[in-house]
Amino acid sequence: MVLEIFLVQSWIFPYSMEAVGRTLRGKGLLFLSSPFSNEAVELLARVGVAAWKVASGEINSRGMLERMARTKLPVILSTGMSGMAEIEAAVESVRSRNLPLAILQCTTAYPCPPERVGLNLMAEFRERFRCLTGLSDHSG
């Protein structure tokens, strides 16, 4: 199976984002995006993302997480650059709204050597937070 992935920058005009969303949905793909501002959250909610992917550097952006939560869409948290206390706070923020949650182990080294990928943390996250886990892979 071949999966096409579209990377979209936040500077693309709203009508372009709408076209990307329509194209992805037309191909049976989910439209996901990582917003980096409150304005981007509002735009992406309007054009119909299926879920929020919270980038590693935004996990502490409480105002933005709150805006995402108001949409009642699932949240995928990327954990690179975050300590366990920060991850716990973000998880609590999402859980307080009873939203579907997934946590991605991410090591912010580009490229990440295999011995630093941290696959063991996926099991720890799954056990600690009782949610889906995955890997945001930068190893290659």
mmCIF file of C-alpha atoms in Angstrom:
data_model
loop_
_atom_site.group_PDB
_atom_site.id
_atom_site.type_symbol
_atom_site.label_atom_id
_atom_site.label_comp_id
_atom_site.label_asym_id
_atom_site.label_seq_id
_atom_site.Cartn_x
_atom_site.Cartn_y
_atom_site.Cartn_z
ATOM 1 C CA MET A 1 0.000 0.000 0.000
ATOM 2 C CA VAL A 2 1.286 3.430 -0.896
ATOM 3 C CA LEU A 3 0.344 6.303 1.368
ATOM 4 C CA GLU A 4 0.622 9.807 0.005
ATOM 5 C CA ILE A 5 1.558 12.372 2.607
ATOM 6 C CA PHE A 6 1.001 16.058 1.999
ATOM 7 C CA LEU A 7 3.042 18.511 4.058
ATOM 8 C CA VAL A 8 1.291 21.843 4.305
ATOM 9 C CA GLN A 9 2.850 24.997 5.690
ATOM 10 C CA SER A 10 0.713 27.354 7.784
ATOM 11 C CA TRP A 11 1.337 30.235 5.351
ATOM 12 C CA ILE A 12 -0.749 28.616 2.606
ATOM 13 C CA PHE A 13 -3.899 30.630 1.961
ATOM 14 C CA PRO A 14 -7.164 29.371 3.496
ATOM 15 C CA TYR A 15 -8.626 28.413 0.108
ATOM 16 C CA SER A 16 -5.530 26.296 -0.540
ATOM 17 C CA MET A 17 -5.996 24.545 2.794
ATOM 18 C CA GLU A 18 -9.604 23.854 1.866
ATOM 19 C CA ALA A 19 -8.447 22.380 -1.451
ATOM 20 C CA VAL A 20 -5.899 20.187 0.328
ATOM 21 C CA GLY A 21 -8.606 18.958 2.707
ATOM 22 C CA ARG A 22 -10.992 18.166 -0.162
ATOM 23 C CA THR A 23 -8.240 16.373 -2.093
ATOM 24 C CA LEU A 24 -7.238 14.233 0.881
ATOM 25 C CA ARG A 25 -10.808 13.327 1.779
ATOM 26 C CA GLY A 26 -11.489 12.545 -1.893
ATOM 27 C CA LYS A 27 -8.626 10.036 -1.807
ATOM 28 C CA GLY A 28 -9.942 8.477 1.401
ATOM 29 C CA LEU A 29 -7.115 9.935 3.505
ATOM 30 C CA LEU A 30 -7.365 11.733 6.820
ATOM 31 C CA PHE A 31 -6.460 15.415 6.893
ATOM 32 C CA LEU A 32 -4.179 16.012 9.892
ATOM 33 C CA SER A 33 -2.156 19.094 10.664
ATOM 34 C CA SER A 34 0.042 20.564 13.395
ATOM 35 C CA PRO A 35 -1.014 24.154 14.035
ATOM 36 C CA PHE A 36 1.512 26.595 15.470
ATOM 37 C CA SER A 37 -0.867 29.436 16.383
ATOM 38 C CA ASN A 38 -4.411 30.021 17.598
ATOM 39 C CA GLU A 39 -5.240 31.429 14.165
ATOM 40 C CA ALA A 40 -4.068 28.190 12.532
ATOM 41 C CA VAL A 41 -6.315 26.188 14.891
ATOM 42 C CA GLU A 42 -9.322 28.260 13.817
ATOM 43 C CA LEU A 43 -8.462 27.926 10.115
ATOM 44 C CA LEU A 44 -7.855 24.179 10.290
ATOM 45 C CA ALA A 45 -11.059 23.613 12.267
ATOM 46 C CA ARG A 46 -12.965 25.500 9.557
ATOM 47 C CA VAL A 47 -11.455 23.474 6.712
ATOM 48 C CA GLY A 48 -12.090 20.167 8.468
ATOM 49 C CA VAL A 49 -9.070 18.412 9.922
ATOM 50 C CA ALA A 50 -9.854 14.922 11.247
ATOM 51 C CA ALA A 51 -7.610 15.251 14.314
ATOM 52 C CA TRP A 52 -4.953 17.481 15.830
ATOM 53 C CA LYS A 53 -1.269 16.567 15.779
ATOM 54 C CA VAL A 54 0.379 18.622 18.527
ATOM 55 C CA ALA A 55 3.987 19.225 17.526
ATOM 56 C CA SER A 56 6.689 18.563 20.107
ATOM 57 C CA GLY A 57 7.422 22.251 20.562
ATOM 58 C CA GLU A 58 3.756 23.092 21.202
ATOM 59 C CA ILE A 59 2.925 20.593 23.954
ATOM 60 C CA ASN A 60 3.092 23.408 26.560
ATOM 61 C CA SER A 61 0.909 25.823 24.563
ATOM 62 C CA ARG A 62 -2.073 25.626 26.924
ATOM 63 C CA GLY A 63 -4.165 28.233 25.118
ATOM 64 C CA MET A 64 -3.734 26.469 21.810
ATOM 65 C CA LEU A 65 -4.488 23.048 23.373
ATOM 66 C CA GLU A 66 -7.656 24.546 24.853
ATOM 67 C CA ARG A 67 -8.757 25.838 21.453
ATOM 68 C CA MET A 68 -8.091 22.428 19.912
ATOM 69 C CA ALA A 69 -10.061 20.726 22.696
ATOM 70 C CA ARG A 70 -13.112 22.905 22.004
ATOM 71 C CA THR A 71 -13.409 21.268 18.576
ATOM 72 C CA LYS A 72 -13.851 17.847 20.244
ATOM 73 C CA LEU A 73 -11.495 16.240 17.701
ATOM 74 C CA PRO A 74 -8.963 13.536 18.636
ATOM 75 C CA VAL A 75 -5.519 14.731 19.760
ATOM 76 C CA ILE A 76 -2.134 13.219 18.907
ATOM 77 C CA LEU A 77 0.633 14.506 21.207
ATOM 78 C CA SER A 78 4.248 14.384 20.067
ATOM 79 C CA THR A 79 6.557 14.239 23.086
ATOM 80 C CA GLY A 80 9.963 15.325 21.791
ATOM 81 C CA MET A 81 11.588 18.040 23.930
ATOM 82 C CA SER A 82 9.144 17.327 26.802
ATOM 83 C CA GLY A 83 9.709 15.944 30.259
ATOM 84 C CA MET A 84 7.233 13.572 31.888
ATOM 85 C CA ALA A 85 5.621 16.382 33.920
ATOM 86 C CA GLU A 86 4.912 18.348 30.738
ATOM 87 C CA ILE A 87 3.497 15.271 29.026
ATOM 88 C CA GLU A 88 1.290 14.528 32.053
ATOM 89 C CA ALA A 89 -0.051 18.104 32.054
ATOM 90 C CA ALA A 90 -0.885 17.936 28.345
ATOM 91 C CA VAL A 91 -2.541 14.526 28.766
ATOM 92 C CA GLU A 92 -4.624 15.878 31.656
ATOM 93 C CA SER A 93 -5.664 18.854 29.540
ATOM 94 C CA VAL A 94 -6.894 16.533 26.765
ATOM 95 C CA ARG A 95 -8.447 14.010 29.148
ATOM 96 C CA SER A 96 -10.397 16.694 31.002
ATOM 97 C CA ARG A 97 -12.404 17.053 27.778
ATOM 98 C CA ASN A 98 -12.808 13.269 27.273
ATOM 99 C CA LEU A 99 -11.151 13.420 23.858
ATOM 100 C CA PRO A 100 -9.559 10.480 22.052
ATOM 101 C CA LEU A 101 -5.799 10.613 22.667
ATOM 102 C CA ALA A 102 -2.645 9.131 21.192
ATOM 103 C CA ILE A 103 0.916 9.838 22.343
ATOM 104 C CA LEU A 104 3.921 9.664 20.045
ATOM 105 C CA GLN A 105 7.420 8.969 21.319
ATOM 106 C CA CYS A 106 9.692 11.450 19.583
ATOM 107 C CA THR A 107 13.401 12.036 19.994
ATOM 108 C CA THR A 108 14.304 15.456 18.651
ATOM 109 C CA ALA A 109 17.587 14.617 17.000
ATOM 110 C CA TYR A 110 17.772 14.932 13.233
ATOM 111 C CA PRO A 111 18.590 12.325 12.119
ATOM 112 C CA CYS A 112 18.119 10.306 15.289
ATOM 113 C CA PRO A 113 20.587 7.443 15.730
ATOM 114 C CA PRO A 114 18.805 4.090 16.277
ATOM 115 C CA GLU A 115 20.090 3.735 19.848
ATOM 116 C CA ARG A 116 18.322 6.999 20.824
ATOM 117 C CA VAL A 117 14.901 6.369 19.222
ATOM 118 C CA GLY A 118 13.424 5.325 22.583
ATOM 119 C CA LEU A 119 11.028 2.591 21.508
ATOM 120 C CA ASN A 120 10.804 1.533 25.166
ATOM 121 C CA LEU A 121 8.970 4.766 25.972
ATOM 122 C CA MET A 122 6.001 3.736 23.843
ATOM 123 C CA ALA A 123 5.270 0.889 26.274
ATOM 124 C CA GLU A 124 5.769 3.236 29.232
ATOM 125 C CA PHE A 125 3.336 5.778 27.759
ATOM 126 C CA ARG A 126 0.787 3.045 26.995
ATOM 127 C CA GLU A 127 1.009 1.711 30.552
ATOM 128 C CA ARG A 128 1.025 5.095 32.285
ATOM 129 C CA PHE A 129 -1.603 6.864 30.199
ATOM 130 C CA ARG A 130 -3.727 3.935 28.905
ATOM 131 C CA CYS A 131 -3.962 5.258 25.364
ATOM 132 C CA LEU A 132 -2.744 4.578 21.851
ATOM 133 C CA THR A 133 0.970 5.157 21.368
ATOM 134 C CA GLY A 134 3.201 5.493 18.355
ATOM 135 C CA LEU A 135 6.505 6.778 17.075
ATOM 136 C CA SER A 136 7.297 10.096 15.458
ATOM 137 C CA ASP A 137 10.377 8.772 13.706
ATOM 138 C CA HIS A 138 13.330 10.934 12.747
ATOM 139 C CA SER A 139 15.828 8.093 12.392
ATOM 140 C CA GLY A 140 16.384 8.187 8.701
#
